[in-house]
PDB file of C-alpha atoms in Angstrom:
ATOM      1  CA  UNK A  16     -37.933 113.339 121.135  1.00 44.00           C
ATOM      2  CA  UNK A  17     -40.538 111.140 122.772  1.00 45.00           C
ATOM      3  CA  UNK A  18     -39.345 109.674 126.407  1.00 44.00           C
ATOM      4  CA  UNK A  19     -39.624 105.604 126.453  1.00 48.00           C
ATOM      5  CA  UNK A  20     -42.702 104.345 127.411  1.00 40.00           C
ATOM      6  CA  UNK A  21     -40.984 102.183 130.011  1.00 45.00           C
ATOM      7  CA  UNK A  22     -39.484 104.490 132.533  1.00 40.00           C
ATOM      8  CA  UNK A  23     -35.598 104.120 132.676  1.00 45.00           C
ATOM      9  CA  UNK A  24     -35.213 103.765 136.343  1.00 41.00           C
ATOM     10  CA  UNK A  25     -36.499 101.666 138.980  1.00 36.00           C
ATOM     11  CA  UNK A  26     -39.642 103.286 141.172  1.00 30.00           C
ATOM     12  CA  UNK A  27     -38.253 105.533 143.835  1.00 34.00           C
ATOM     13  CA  UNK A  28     -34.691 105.419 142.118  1.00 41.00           C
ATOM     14  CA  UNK A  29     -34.260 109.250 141.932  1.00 39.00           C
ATOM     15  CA  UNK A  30     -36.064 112.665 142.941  1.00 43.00           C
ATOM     16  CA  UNK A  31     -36.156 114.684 145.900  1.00 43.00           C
ATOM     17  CA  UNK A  32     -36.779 113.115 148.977  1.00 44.00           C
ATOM     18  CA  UNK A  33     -40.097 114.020 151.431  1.00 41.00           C
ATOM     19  CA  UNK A  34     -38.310 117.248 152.602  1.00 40.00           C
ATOM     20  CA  UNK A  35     -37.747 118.727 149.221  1.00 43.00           C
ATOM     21  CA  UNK A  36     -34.194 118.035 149.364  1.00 50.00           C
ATOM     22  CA  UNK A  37     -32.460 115.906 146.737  1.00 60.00           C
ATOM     23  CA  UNK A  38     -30.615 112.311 147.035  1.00 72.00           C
ATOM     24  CA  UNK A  39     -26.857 111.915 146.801  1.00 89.00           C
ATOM     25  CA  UNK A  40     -26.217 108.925 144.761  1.00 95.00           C
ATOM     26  CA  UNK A  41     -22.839 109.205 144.622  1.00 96.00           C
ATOM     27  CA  UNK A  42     -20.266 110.817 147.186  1.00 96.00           C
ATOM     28  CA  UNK A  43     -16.330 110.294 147.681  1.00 97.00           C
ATOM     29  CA  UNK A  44     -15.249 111.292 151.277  1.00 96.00           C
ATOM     30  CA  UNK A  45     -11.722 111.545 151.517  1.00 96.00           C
ATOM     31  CA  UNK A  46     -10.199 109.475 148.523  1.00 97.00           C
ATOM     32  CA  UNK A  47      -6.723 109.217 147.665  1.00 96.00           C
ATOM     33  CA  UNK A  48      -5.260 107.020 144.977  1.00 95.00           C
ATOM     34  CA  UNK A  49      -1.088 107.162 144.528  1.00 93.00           C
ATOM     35  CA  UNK A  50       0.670 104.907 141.689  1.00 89.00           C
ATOM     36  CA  UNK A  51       4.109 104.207 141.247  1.00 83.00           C
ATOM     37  CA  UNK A  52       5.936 105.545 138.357  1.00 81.00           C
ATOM     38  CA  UNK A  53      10.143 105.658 138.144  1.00 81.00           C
ATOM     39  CA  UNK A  54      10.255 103.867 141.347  1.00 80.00           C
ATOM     40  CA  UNK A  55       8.581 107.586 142.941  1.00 88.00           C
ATOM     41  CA  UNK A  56       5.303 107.839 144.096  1.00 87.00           C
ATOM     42  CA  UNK A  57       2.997 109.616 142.034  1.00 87.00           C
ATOM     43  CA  UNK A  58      -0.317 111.082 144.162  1.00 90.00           C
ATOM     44  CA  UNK A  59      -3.171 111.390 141.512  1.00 92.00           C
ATOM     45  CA  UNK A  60      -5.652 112.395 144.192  1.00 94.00           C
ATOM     46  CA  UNK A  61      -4.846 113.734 147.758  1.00 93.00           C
ATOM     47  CA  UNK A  62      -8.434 113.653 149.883  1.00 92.00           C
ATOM     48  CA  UNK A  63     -10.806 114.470 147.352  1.00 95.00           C
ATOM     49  CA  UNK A  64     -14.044 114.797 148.041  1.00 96.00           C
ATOM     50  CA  UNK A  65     -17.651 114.770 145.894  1.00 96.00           C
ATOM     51  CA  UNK A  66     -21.250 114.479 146.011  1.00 96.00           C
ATOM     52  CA  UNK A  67     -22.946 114.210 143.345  1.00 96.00           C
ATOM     53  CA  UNK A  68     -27.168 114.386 143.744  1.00 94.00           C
ATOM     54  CA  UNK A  69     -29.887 112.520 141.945  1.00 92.00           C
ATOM     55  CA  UNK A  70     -30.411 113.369 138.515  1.00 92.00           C
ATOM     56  CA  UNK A  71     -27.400 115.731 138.194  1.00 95.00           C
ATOM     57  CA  UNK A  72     -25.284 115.984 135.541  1.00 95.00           C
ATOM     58  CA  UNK A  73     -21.891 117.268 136.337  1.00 97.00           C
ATOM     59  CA  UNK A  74     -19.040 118.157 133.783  1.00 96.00           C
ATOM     60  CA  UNK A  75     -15.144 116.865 134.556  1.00 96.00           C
ATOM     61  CA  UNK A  76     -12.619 118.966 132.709  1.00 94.00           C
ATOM     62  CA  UNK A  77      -9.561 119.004 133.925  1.00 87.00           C
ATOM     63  CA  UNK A  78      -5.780 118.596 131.418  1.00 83.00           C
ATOM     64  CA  UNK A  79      -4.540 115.124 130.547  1.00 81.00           C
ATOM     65  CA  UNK A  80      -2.975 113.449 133.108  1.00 79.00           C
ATOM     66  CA  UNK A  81      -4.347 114.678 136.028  1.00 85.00           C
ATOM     67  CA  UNK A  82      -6.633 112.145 136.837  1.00 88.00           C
ATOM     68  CA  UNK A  83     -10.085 112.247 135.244  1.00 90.00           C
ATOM     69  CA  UNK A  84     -10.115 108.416 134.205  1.00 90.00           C
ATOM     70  CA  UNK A  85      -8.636 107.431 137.613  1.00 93.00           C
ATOM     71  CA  UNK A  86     -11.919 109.490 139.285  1.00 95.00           C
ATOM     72  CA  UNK A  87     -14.183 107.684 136.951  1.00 95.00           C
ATOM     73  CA  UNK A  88     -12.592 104.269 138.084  1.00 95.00           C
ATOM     74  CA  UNK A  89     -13.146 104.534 141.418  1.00 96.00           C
ATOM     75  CA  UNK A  90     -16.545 106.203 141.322  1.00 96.00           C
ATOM     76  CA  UNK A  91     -17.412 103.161 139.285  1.00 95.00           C
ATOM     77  CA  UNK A  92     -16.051 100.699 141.535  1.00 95.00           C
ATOM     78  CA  UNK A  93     -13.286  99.618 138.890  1.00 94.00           C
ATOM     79  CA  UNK A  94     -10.565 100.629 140.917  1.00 93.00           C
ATOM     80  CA  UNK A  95      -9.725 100.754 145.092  1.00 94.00           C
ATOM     81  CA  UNK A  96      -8.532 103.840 146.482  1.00 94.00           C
ATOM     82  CA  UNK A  97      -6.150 104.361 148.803  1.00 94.00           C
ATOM     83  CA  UNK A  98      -8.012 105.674 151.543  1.00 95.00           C
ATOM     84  CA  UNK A  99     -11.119 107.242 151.755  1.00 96.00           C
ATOM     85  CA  UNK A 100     -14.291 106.359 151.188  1.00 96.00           C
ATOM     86  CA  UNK A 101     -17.150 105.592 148.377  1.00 96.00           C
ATOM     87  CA  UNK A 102     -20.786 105.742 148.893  1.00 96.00           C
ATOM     88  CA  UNK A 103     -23.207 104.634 146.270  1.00 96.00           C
ATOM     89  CA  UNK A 104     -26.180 105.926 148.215  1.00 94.00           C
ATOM     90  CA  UNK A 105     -25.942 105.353 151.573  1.00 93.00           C
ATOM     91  CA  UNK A 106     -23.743 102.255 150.991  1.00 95.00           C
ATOM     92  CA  UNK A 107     -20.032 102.470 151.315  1.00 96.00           C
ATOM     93  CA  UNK A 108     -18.405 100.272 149.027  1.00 96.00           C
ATOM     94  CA  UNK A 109     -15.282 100.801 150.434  1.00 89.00           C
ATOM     95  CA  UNK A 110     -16.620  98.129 153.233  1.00 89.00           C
ATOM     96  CA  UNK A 111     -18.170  95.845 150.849  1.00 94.00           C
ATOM     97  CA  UNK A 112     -16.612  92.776 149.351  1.00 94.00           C
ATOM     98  CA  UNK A 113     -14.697  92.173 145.687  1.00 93.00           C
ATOM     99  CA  UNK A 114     -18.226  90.254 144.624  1.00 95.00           C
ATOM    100  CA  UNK A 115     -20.242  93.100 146.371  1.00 95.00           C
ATOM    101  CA  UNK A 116     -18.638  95.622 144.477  1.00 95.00           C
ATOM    102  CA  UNK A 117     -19.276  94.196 141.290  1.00 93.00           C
ATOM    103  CA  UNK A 118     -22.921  93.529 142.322  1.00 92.00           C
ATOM    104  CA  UNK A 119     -23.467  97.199 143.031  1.00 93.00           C
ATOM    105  CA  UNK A 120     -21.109  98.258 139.426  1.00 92.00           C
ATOM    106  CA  UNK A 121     -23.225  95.706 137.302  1.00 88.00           C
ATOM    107  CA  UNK A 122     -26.403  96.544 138.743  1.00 89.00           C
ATOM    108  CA  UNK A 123     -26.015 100.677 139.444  1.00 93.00           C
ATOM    109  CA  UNK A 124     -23.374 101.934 137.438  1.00 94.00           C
ATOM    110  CA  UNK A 125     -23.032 102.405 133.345  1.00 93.00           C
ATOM    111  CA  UNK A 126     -19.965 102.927 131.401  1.00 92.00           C
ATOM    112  CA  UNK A 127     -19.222 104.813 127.844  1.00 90.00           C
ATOM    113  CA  UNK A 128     -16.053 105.793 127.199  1.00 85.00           C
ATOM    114  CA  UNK A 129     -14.072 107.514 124.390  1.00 78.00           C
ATOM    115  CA  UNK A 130     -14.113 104.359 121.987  1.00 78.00           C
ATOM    116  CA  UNK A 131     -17.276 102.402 122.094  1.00 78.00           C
ATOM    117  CA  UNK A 132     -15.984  98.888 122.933  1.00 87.00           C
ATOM    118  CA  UNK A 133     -19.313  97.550 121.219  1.00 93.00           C
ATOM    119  CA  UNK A 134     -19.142  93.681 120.143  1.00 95.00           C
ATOM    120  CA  UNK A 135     -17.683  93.436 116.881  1.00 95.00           C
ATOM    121  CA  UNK A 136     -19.616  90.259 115.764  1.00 96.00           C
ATOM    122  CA  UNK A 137     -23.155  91.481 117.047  1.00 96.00           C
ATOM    123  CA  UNK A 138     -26.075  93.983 115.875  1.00 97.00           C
ATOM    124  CA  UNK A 139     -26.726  96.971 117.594  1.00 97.00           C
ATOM    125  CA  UNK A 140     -29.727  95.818 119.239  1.00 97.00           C
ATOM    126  CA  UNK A 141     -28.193  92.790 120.627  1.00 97.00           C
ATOM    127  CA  UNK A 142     -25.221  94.852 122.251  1.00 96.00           C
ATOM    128  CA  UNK A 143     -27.840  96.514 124.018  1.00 96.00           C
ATOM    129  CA  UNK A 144     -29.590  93.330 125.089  1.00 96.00           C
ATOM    130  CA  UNK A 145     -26.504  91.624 126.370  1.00 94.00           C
ATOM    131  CA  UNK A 146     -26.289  93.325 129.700  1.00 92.00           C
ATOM    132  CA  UNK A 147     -30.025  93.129 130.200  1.00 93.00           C
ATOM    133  CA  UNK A 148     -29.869  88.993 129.308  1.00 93.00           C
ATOM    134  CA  UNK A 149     -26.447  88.974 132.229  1.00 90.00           C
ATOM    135  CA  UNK A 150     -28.679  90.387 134.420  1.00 88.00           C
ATOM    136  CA  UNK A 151     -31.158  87.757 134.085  1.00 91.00           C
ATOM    137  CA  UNK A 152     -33.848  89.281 131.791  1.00 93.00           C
ATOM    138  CA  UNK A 153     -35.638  87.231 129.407  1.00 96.00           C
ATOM    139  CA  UNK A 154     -34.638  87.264 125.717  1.00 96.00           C
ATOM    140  CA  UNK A 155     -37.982  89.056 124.943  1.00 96.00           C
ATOM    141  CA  UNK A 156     -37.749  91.374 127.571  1.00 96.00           C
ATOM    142  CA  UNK A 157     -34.187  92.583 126.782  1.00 96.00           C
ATOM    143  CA  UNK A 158     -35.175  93.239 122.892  1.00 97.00           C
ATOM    144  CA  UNK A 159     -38.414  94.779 123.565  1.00 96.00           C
ATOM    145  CA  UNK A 160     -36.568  97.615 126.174  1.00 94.00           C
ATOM    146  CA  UNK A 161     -33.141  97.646 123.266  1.00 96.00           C
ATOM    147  CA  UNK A 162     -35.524  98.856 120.586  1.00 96.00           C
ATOM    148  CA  UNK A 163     -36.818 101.133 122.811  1.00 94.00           C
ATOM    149  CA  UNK A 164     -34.044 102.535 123.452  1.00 93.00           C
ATOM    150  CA  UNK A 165     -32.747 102.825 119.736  1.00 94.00           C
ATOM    151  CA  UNK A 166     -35.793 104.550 118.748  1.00 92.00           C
ATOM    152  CA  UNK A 167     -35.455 106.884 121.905  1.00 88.00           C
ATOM    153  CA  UNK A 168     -32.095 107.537 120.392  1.00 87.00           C
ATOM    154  CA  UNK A 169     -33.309 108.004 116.717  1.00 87.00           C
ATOM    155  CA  UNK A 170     -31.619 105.240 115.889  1.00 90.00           C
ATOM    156  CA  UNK A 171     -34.571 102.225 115.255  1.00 93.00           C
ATOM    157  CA  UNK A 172     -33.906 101.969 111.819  1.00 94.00           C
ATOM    158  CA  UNK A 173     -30.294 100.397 112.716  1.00 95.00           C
ATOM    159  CA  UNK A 174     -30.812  97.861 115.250  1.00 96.00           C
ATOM    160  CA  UNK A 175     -30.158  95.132 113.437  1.00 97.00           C
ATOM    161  CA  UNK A 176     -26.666  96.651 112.141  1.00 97.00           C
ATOM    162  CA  UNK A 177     -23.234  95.723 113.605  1.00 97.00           C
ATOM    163  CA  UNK A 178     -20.743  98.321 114.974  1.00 96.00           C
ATOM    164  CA  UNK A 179     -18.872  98.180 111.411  1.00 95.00           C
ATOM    165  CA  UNK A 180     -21.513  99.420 109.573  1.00 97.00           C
ATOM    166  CA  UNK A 181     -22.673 102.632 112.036  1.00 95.00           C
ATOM    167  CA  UNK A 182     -20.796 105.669 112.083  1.00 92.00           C
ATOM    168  CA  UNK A 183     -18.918 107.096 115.237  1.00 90.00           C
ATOM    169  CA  UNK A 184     -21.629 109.062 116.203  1.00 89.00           C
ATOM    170  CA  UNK A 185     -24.035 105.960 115.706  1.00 92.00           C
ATOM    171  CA  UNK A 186     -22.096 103.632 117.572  1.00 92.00           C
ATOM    172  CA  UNK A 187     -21.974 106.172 120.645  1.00 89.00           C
ATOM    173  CA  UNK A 188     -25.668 106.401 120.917  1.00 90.00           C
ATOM    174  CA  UNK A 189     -25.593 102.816 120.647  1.00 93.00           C
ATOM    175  CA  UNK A 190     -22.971 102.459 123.514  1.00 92.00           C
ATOM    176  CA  UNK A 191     -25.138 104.966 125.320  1.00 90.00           C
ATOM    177  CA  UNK A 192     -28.051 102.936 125.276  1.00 92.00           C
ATOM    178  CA  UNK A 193     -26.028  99.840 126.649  1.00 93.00           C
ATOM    179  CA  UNK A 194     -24.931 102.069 129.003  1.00 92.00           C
ATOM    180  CA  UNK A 195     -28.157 102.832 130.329  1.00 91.00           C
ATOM    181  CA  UNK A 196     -30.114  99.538 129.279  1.00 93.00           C
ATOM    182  CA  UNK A 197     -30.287  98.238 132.982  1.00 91.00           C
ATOM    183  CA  UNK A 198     -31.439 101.658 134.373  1.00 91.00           C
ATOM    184  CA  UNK A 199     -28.587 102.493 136.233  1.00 94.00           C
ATOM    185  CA  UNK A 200     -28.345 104.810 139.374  1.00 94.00           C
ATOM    186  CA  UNK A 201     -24.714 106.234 138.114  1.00 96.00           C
ATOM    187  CA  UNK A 202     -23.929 107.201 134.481  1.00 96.00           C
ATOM    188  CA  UNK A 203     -20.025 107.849 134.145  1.00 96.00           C
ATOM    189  CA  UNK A 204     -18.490 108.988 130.909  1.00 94.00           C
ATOM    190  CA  UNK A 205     -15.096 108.983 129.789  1.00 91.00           C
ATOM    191  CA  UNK A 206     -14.560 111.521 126.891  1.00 88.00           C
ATOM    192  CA  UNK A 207     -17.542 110.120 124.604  1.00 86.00           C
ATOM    193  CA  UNK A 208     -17.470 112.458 122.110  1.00 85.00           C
ATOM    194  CA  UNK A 209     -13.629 113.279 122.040  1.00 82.00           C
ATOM    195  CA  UNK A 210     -13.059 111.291 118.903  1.00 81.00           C
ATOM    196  CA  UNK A 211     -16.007 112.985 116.693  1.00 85.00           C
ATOM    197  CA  UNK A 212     -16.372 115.945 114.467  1.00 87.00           C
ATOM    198  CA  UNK A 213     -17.722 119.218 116.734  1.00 88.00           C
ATOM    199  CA  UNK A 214     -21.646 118.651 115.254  1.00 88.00           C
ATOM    200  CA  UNK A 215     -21.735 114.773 115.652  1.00 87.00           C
ATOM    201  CA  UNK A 216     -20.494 115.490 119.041  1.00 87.00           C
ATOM    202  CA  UNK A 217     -23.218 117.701 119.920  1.00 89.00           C
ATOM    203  CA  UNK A 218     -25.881 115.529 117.984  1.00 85.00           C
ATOM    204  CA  UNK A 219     -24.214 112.310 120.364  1.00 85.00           C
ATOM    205  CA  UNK A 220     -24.747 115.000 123.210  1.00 90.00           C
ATOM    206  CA  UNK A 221     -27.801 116.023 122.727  1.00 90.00           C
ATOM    207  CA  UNK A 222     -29.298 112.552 122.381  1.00 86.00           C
ATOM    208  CA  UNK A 223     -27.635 111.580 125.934  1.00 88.00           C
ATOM    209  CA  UNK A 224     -28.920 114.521 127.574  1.00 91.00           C
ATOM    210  CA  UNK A 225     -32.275 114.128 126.844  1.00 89.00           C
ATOM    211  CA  UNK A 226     -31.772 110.122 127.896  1.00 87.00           C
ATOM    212  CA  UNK A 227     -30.625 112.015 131.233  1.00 89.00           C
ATOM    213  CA  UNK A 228     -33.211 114.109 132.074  1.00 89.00           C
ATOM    214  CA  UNK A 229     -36.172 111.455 131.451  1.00 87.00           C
ATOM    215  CA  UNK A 230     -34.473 108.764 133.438  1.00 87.00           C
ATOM    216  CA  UNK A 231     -32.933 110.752 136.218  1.00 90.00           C
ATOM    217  CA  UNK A 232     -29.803 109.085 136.438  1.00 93.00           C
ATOM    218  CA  UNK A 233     -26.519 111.006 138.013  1.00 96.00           C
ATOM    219  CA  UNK A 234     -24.289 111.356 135.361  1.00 96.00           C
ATOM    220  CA  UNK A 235     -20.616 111.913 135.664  1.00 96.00           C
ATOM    221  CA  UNK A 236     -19.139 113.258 131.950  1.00 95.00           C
ATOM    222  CA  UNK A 237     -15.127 114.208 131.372  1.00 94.00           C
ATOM    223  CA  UNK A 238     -14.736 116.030 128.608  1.00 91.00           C
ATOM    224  CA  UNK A 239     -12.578 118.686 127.162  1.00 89.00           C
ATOM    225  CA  UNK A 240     -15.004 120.447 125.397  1.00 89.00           C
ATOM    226  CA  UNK A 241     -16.299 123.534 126.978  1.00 92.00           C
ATOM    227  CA  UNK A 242     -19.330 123.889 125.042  1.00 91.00           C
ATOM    228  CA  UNK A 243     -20.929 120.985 125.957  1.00 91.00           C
ATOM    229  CA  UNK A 244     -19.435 121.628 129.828  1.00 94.00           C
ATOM    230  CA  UNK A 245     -21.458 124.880 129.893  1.00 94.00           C
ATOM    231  CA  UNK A 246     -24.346 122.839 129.392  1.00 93.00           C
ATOM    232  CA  UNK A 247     -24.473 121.033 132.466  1.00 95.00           C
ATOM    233  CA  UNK A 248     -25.864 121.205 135.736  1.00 95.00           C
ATOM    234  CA  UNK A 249     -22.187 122.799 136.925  1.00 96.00           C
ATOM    235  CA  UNK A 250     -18.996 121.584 135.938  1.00 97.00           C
ATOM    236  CA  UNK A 251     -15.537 120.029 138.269  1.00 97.00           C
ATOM    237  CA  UNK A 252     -12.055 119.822 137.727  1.00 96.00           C
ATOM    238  CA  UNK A 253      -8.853 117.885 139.489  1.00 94.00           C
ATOM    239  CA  UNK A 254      -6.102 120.567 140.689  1.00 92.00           C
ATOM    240  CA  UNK A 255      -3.398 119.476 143.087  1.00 89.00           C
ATOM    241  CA  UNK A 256      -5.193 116.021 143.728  1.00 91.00           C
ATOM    242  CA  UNK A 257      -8.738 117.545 145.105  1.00 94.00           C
ATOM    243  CA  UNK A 258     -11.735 118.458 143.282  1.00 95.00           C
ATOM    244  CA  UNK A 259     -12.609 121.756 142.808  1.00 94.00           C
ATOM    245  CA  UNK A 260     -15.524 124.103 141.015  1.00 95.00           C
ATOM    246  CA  UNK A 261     -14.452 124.783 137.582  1.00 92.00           C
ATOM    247  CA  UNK A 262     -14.759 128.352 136.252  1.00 80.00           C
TER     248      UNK A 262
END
């Protein structure tokens, strides 16, 4: 599998920096997030804490219910905590305004979750243009890096088919691609291969982590399946509200 000619991240995006150390792109300080459930409050995370360093990929497993989407959301800048604190790079978002936030989410952040919320009534390659064209990129420009992409993915031959007409595994790699289409500091996944058959989900896997390493972008994954886990950089989990190593 060829990487795109086009790199996938912006010059000076990832990498170690001049001392040999690496870049956090993403760190939580702190966060807590409670929601209200019987009339009780319910803490979903009590001071948790993260860094996560360029190019990493890290592995979320923790049981239903705990959490896991709620951590995604505010990593993402989809959701406020509590308290605490969010720093995409050295920016803390926490401080920044609602139209700041989504700045930083549309510009530095992609999103695939479990089901691939791809646009019923267009092709593959145009759901992978469309954030490209809101972010201002020409028509041309926005095809030219969505094929790219597709044939990255092995998937060239079915650009110009809509969601209906790609398998699950298909339509993953094609919400991958979206995912990453604007070359993203942040990648943060939400179960994507927790409603496909054990080898489509490593095929979808595979494809993504080979997008991973040639872009360099940190990449956030939940999933319950401890195969692919074990094949990460090292792997998290929620107990009690905090994060903690998972062994």
């Amino acid at each position: 599998m060829n990487a795109p000619t086009q790199p996938l991240h912006p010059a000076g995006q990832t990498g170690p920096d001049d001392a040999g150390r690496r870049t956090a792109v993403l760190r939580l300080v702190n966060v807590t997030r409670t929601f209200q459930e019987g009339g009780r409050p319910l803490q979903i995370l009590s001071g948790a804490n993260l860094q996560m360093d360029a190019g990493e990929m890290v592995a979320l497993v923790a049981p239903s219910g705990t959490g896991k989407s709620t951590l995604l959301h505010i990593a993402g800048l989809l959701e406020h905590p509590d308290g605490g604190d969010v720093y995409v790079g050295t920016t803390n978002c926490s401080e920044l305004s609602d139209d700041e936030r989504t700045s930083i989410r549309r510009n530095d952040v992609g999103f695939v979750y479990q089901f691939h919320h791809l646009l019923p009534e267009f092709t593959a390659l145009e759901n992978i243009m469309m954030p490209q064209m809101i972010r201002g990129l020409p028509r041309k420009v926005a095809a030219e890096r969505a094929q790219e992409l597709l044939d990255y993915l092995r998937m060239g031959a079915r650009a110009s088919h809509r969601p209906s007409e790609l398998s699950g595994g298909e339509q993953q790699r094609v919400a991958v691609a979206r995912a990453v289409a604007n070359a993203p500091k942040i990648l943060l996944l939400d179960e994507p291969t927790g409603n496909l058959d054990p080898k489509t989900a490593h095929y979808v896997f595979d494809a993504l982590q080979a997008l991973v390493r040639a872009s360099g972008v940190t990449t956030l994954f939940a999933t319950h399946n401890m195969e692919l886990a074990a094949r990460m950089d090292r792997a998290i989990t929620l107990e009690a509200g905090q994060i903690r190593p998972f062994t």
